Short mmCIF file of N, CA, C and O in Angstrom, two decimals:
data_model
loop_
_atom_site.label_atom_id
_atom_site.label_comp_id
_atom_site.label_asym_id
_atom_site.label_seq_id
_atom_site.Cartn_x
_atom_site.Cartn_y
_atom_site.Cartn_z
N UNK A 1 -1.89 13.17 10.38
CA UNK A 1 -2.43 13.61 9.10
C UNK A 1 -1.61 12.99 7.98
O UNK A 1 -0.39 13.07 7.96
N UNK A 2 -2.28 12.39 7.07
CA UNK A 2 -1.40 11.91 5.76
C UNK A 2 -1.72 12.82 5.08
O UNK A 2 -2.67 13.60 5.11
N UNK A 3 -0.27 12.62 4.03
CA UNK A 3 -0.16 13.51 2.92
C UNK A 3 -0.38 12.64 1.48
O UNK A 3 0.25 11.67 1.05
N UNK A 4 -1.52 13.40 0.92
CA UNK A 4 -2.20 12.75 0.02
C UNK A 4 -1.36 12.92 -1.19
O UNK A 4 -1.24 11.81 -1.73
N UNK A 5 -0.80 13.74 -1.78
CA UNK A 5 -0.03 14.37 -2.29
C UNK A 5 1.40 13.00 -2.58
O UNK A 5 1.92 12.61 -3.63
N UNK A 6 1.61 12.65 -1.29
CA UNK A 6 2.97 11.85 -1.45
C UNK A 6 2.35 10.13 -2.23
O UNK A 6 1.62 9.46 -1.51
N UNK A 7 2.60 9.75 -3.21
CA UNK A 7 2.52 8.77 -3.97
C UNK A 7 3.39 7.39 -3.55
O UNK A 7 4.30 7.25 -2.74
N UNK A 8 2.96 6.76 -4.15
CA UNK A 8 3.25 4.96 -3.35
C UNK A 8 3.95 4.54 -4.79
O UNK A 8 3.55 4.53 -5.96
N UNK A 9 5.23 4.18 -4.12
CA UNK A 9 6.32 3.73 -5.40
C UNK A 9 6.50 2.79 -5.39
O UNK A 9 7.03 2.22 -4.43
N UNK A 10 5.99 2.02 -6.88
CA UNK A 10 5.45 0.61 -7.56
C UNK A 10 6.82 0.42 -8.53
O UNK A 10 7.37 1.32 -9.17
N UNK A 11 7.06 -0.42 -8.48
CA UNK A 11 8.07 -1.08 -9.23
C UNK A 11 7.40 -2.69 -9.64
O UNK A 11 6.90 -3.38 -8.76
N UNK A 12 7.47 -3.17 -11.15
CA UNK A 12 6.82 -3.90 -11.20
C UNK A 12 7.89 -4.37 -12.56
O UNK A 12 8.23 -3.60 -13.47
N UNK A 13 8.18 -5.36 -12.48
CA UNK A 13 8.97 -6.01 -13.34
C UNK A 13 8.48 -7.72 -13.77
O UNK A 13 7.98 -8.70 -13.21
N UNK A 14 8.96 -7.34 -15.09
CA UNK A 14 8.49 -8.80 -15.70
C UNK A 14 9.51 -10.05 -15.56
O UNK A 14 10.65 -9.72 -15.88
N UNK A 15 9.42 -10.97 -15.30
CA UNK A 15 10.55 -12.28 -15.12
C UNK A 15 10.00 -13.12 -16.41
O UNK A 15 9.11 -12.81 -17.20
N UNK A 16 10.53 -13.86 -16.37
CA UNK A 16 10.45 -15.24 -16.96
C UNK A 16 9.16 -15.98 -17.28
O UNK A 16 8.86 -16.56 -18.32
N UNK A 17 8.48 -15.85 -16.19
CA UNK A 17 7.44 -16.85 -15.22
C UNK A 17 6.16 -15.54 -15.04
O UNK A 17 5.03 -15.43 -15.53
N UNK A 18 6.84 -14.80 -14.26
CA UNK A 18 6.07 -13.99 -13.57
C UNK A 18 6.27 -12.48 -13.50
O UNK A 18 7.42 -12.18 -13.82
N UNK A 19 5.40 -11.31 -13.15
CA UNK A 19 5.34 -10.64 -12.63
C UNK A 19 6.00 -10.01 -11.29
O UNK A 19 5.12 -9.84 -10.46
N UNK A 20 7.06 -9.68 -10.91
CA UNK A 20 7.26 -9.20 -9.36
C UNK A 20 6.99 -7.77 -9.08
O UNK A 20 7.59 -7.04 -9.86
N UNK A 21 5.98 -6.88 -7.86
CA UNK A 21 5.64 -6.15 -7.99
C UNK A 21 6.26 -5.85 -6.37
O UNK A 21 6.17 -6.71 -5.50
N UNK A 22 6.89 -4.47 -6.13
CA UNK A 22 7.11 -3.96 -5.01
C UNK A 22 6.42 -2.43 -5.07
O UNK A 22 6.17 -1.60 -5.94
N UNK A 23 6.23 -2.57 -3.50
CA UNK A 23 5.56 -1.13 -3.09
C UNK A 23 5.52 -0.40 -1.93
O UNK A 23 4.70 -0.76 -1.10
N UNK A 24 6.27 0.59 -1.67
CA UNK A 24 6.43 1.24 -0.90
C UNK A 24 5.10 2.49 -0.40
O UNK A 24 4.67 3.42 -1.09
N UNK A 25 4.65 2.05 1.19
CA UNK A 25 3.74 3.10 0.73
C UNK A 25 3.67 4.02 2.02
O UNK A 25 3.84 3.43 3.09
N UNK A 26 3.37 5.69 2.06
CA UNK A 26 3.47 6.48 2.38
C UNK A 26 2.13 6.51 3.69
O UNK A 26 1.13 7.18 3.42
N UNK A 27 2.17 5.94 4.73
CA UNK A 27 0.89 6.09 5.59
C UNK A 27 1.40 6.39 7.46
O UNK A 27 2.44 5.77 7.69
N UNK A 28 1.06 6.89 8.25
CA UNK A 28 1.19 6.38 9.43
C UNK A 28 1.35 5.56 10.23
O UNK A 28 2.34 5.43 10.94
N UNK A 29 0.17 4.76 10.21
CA UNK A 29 -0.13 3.36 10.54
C UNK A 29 -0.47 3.80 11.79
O UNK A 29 -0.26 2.90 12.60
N UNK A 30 -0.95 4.89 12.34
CA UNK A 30 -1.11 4.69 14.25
C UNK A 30 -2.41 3.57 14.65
O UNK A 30 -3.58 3.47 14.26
N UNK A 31 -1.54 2.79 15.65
CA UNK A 31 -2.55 1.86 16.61
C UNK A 31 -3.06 2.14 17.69
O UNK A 31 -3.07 1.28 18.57
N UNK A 32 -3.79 3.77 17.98
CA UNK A 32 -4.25 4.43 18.66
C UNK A 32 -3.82 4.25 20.07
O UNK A 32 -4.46 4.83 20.95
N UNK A 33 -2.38 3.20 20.51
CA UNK A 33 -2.58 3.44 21.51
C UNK A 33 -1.25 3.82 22.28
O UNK A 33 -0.82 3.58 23.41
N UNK A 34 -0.47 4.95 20.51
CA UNK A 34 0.63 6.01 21.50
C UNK A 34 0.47 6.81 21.84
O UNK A 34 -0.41 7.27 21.11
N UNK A 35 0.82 7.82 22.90
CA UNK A 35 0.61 8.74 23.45
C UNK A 35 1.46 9.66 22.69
O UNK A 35 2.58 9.28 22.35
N UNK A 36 0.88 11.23 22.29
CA UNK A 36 1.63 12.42 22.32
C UNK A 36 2.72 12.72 23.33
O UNK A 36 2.84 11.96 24.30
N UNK A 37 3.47 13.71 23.18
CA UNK A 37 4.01 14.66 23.81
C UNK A 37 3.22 15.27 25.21
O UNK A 37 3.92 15.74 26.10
N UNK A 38 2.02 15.25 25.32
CA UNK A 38 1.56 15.54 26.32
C UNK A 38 0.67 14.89 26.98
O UNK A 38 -0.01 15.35 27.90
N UNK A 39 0.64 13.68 26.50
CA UNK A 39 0.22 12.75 27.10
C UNK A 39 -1.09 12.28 26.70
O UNK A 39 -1.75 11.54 27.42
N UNK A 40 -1.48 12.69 25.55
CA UNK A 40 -2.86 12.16 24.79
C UNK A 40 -3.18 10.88 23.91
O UNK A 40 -2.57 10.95 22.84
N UNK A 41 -3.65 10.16 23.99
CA UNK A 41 -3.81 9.19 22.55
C UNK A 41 -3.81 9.58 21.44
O UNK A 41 -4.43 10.64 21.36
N UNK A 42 -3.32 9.18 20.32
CA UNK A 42 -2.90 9.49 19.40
C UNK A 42 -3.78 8.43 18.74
O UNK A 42 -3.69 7.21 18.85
N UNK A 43 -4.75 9.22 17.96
CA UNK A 43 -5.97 8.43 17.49
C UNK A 43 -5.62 7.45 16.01
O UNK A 43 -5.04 7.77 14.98
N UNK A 44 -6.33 6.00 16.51
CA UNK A 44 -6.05 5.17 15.11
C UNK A 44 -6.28 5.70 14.42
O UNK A 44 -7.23 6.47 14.40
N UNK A 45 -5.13 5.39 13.19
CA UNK A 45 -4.97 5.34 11.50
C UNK A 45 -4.33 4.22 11.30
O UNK A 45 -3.36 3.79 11.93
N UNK A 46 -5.09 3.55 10.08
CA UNK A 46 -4.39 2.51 9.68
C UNK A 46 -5.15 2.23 8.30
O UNK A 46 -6.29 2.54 7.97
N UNK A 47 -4.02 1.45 7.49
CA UNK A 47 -4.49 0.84 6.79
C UNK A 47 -5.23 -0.53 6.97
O UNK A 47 -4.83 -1.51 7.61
N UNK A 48 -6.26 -0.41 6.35
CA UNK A 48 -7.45 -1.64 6.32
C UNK A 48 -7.62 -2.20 5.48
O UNK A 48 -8.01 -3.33 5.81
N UNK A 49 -7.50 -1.98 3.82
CA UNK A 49 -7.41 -2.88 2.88
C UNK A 49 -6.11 -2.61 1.77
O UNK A 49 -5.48 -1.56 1.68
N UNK A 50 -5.94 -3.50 1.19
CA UNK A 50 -4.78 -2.90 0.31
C UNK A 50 -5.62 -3.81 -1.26
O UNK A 50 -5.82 -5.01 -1.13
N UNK A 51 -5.98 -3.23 -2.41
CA UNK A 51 -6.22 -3.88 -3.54
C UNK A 51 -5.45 -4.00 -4.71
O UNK A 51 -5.61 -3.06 -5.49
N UNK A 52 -4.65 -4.88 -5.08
CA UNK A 52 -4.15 -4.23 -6.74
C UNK A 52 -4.24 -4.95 -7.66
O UNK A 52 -4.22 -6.16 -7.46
N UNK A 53 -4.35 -4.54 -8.68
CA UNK A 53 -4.72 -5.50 -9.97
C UNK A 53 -4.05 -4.85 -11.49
O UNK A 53 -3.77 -3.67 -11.69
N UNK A 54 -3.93 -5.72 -12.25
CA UNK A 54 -3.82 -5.54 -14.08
C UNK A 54 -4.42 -5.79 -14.35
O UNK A 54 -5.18 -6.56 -13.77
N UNK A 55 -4.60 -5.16 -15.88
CA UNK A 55 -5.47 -4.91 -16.53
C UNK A 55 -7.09 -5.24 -16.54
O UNK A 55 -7.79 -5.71 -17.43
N UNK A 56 -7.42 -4.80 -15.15
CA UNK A 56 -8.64 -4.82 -14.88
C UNK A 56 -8.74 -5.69 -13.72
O UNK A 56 -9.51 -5.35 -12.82
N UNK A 57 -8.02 -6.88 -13.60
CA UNK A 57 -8.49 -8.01 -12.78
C UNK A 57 -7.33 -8.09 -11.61
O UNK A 57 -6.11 -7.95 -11.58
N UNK A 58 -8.44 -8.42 -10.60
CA UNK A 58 -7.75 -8.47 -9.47
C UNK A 58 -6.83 -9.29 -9.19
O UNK A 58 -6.89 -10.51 -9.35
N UNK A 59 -5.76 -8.55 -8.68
CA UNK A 59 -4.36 -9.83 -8.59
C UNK A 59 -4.18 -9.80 -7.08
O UNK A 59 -3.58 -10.79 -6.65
N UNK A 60 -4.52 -8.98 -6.26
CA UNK A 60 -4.00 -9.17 -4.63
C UNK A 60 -5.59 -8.24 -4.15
O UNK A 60 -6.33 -7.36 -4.60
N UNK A 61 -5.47 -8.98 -3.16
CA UNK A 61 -7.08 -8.42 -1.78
C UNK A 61 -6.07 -8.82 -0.42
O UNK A 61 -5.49 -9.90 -0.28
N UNK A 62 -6.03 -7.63 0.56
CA UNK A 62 -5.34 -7.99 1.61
C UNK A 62 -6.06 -7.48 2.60
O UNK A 62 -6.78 -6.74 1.93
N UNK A 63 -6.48 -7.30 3.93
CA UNK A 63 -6.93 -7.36 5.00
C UNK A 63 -6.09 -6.81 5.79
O UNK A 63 -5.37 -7.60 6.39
N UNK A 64 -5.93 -5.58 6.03
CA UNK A 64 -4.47 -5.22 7.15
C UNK A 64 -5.23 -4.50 8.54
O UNK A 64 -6.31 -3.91 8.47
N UNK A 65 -4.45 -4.69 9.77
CA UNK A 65 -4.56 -4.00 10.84
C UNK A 65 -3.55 -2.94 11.16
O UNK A 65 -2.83 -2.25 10.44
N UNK A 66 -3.73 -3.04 12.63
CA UNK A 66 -3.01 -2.01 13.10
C UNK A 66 -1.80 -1.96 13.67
O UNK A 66 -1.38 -1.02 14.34
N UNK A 67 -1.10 -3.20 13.34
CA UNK A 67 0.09 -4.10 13.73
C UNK A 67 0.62 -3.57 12.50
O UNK A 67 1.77 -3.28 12.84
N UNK A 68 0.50 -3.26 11.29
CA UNK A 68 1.44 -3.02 10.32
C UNK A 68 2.20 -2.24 10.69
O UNK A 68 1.98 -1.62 11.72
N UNK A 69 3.36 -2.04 9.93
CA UNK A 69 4.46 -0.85 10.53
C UNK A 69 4.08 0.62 9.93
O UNK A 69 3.25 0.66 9.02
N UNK A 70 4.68 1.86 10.40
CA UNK A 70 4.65 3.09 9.34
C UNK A 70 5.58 2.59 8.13
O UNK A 70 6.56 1.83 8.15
N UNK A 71 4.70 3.51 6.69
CA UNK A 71 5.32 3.80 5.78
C UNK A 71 5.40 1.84 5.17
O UNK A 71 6.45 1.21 5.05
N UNK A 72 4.48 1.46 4.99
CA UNK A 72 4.45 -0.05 5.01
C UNK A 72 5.13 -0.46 3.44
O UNK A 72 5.32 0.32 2.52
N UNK A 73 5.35 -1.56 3.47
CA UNK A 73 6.24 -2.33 2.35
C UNK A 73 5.76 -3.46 1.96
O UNK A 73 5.65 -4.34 2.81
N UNK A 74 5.34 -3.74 0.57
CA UNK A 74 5.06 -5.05 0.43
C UNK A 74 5.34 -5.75 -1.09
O UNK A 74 5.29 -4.99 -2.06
N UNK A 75 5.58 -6.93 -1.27
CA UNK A 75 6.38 -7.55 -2.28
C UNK A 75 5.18 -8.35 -2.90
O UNK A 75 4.15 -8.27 -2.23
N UNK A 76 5.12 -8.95 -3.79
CA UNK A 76 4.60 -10.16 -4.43
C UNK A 76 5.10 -10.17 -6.16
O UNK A 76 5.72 -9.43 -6.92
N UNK A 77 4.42 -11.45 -6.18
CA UNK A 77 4.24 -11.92 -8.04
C UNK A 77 3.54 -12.25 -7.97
O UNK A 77 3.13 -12.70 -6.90
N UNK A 78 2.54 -12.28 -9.55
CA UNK A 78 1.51 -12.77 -10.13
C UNK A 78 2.12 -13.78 -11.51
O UNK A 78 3.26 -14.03 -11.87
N UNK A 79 0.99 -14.11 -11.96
CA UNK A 79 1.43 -14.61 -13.61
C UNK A 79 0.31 -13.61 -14.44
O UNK A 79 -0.57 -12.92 -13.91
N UNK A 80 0.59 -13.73 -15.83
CA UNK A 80 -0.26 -13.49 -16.60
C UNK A 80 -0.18 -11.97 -17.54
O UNK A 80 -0.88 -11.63 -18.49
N UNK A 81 0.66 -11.43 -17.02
CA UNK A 81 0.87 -9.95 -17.82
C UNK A 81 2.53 -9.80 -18.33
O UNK A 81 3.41 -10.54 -17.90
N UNK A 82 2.74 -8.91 -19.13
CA UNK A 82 3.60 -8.84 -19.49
C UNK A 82 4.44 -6.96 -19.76
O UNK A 82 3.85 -5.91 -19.51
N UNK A 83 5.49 -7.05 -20.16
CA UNK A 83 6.22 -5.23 -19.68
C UNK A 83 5.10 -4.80 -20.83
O UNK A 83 4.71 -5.25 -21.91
N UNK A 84 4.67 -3.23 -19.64
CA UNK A 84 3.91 -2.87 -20.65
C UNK A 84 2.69 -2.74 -20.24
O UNK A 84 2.01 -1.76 -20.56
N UNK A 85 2.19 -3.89 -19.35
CA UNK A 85 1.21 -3.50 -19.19
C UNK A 85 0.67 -2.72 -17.33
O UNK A 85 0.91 -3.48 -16.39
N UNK A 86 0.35 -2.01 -17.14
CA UNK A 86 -0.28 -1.14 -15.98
C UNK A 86 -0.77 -2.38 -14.64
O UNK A 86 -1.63 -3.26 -14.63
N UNK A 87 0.37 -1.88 -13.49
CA UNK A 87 -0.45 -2.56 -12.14
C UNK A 87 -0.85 -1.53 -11.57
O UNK A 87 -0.20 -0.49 -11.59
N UNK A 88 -2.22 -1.69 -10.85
CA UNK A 88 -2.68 -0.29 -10.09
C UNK A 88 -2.90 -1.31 -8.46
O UNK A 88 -3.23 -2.49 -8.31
N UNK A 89 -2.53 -0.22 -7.40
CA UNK A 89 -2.64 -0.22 -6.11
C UNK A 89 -3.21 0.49 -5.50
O UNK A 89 -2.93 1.68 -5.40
N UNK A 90 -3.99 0.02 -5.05
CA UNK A 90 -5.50 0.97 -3.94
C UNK A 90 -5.19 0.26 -2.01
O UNK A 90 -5.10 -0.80 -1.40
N UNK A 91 -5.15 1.67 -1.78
CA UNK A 91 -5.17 1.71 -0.34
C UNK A 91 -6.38 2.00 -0.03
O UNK A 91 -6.98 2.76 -0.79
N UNK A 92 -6.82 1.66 0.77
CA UNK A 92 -8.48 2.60 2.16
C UNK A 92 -7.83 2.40 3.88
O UNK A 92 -7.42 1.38 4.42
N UNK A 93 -7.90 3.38 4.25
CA UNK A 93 -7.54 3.87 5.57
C UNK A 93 -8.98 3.28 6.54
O UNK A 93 -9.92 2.63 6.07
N UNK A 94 -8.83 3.71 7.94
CA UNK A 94 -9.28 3.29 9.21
C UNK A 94 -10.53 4.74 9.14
O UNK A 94 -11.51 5.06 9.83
N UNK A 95 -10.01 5.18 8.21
CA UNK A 95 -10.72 6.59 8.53
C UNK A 95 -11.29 7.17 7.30
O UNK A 95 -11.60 8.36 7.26
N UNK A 96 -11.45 6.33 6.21
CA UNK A 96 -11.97 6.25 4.76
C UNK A 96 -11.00 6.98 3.54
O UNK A 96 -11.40 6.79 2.39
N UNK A 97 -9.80 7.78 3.70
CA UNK A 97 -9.44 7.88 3.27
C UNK A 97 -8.77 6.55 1.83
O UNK A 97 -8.69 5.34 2.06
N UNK A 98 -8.45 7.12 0.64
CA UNK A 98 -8.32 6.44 -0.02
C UNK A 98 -7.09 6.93 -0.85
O UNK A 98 -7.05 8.13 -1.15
N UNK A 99 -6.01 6.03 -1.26
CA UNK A 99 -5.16 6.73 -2.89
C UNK A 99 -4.62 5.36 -3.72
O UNK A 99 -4.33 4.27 -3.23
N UNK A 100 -4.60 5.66 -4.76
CA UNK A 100 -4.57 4.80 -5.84
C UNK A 100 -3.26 5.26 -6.55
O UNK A 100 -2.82 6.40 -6.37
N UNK A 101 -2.73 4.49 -7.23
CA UNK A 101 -1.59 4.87 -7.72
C UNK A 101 -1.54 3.57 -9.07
O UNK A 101 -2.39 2.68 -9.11
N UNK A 102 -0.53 3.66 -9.97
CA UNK A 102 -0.30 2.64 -10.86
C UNK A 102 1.58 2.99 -11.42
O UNK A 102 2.23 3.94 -10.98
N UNK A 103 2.08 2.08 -12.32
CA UNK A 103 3.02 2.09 -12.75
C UNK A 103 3.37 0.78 -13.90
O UNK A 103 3.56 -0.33 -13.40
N UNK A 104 3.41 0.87 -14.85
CA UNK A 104 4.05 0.25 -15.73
C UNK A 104 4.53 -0.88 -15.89
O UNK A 104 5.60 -0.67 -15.32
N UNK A 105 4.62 -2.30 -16.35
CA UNK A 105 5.67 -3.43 -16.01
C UNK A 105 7.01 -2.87 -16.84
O UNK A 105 6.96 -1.95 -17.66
N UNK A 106 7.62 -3.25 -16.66
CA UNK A 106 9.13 -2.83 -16.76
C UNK A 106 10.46 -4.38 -17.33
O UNK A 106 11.67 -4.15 -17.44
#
């Protein structure tokens, strides 16, 4: 069960050049094929897409399976924005769940 509640911490800082955006995010990741405590499958969850963008326009589209790790991590830069302005990050799960989050350039 994820906790919807727990938020994905964006750090997004302006350089020189670019944008660098980190994100820590709060998920399971099960690849349906660990077993419980008593010996059951432990049904896939995973993240399946990851989206994020400024000020409106899309800056990252990613494609994820079930190979990602728990509690997943991911880095990049863009160009084109500056401190100040809002990156937002959208998750969708294996199982339709969804959470969105944003934070500030810095």
């Amino acid at each position: 069960r994820i906790d919807m509640a727990d938020p994905m911490r964006i750090r997004a800082k302006a350089g020189a050049d670019f944008v660098e955006v980190k994100v820590l995010m709060s998920h399971p990741m099960e690849t349906g094929q660990r077993k419980d405590t008593e010996g059951n499958l432990v049904p896939a969850l995973f993240i399946t897409k990851v989206v994020a963008s400024c000020n409106g326009k899309e800056i990252l589209n990613a494609d994820w399976g079930p190979s990602v790790s728990k509690n997943p991590y991911i880095a990049f830069r863009f160009r084109g924005a500056a401190a100040g302005d809002k990156v937002s990050v959208t998750w969708t799960d294996s199982a339709g769940a969804t959470r969105t989050d944003e934070a500030a350039i810095g």
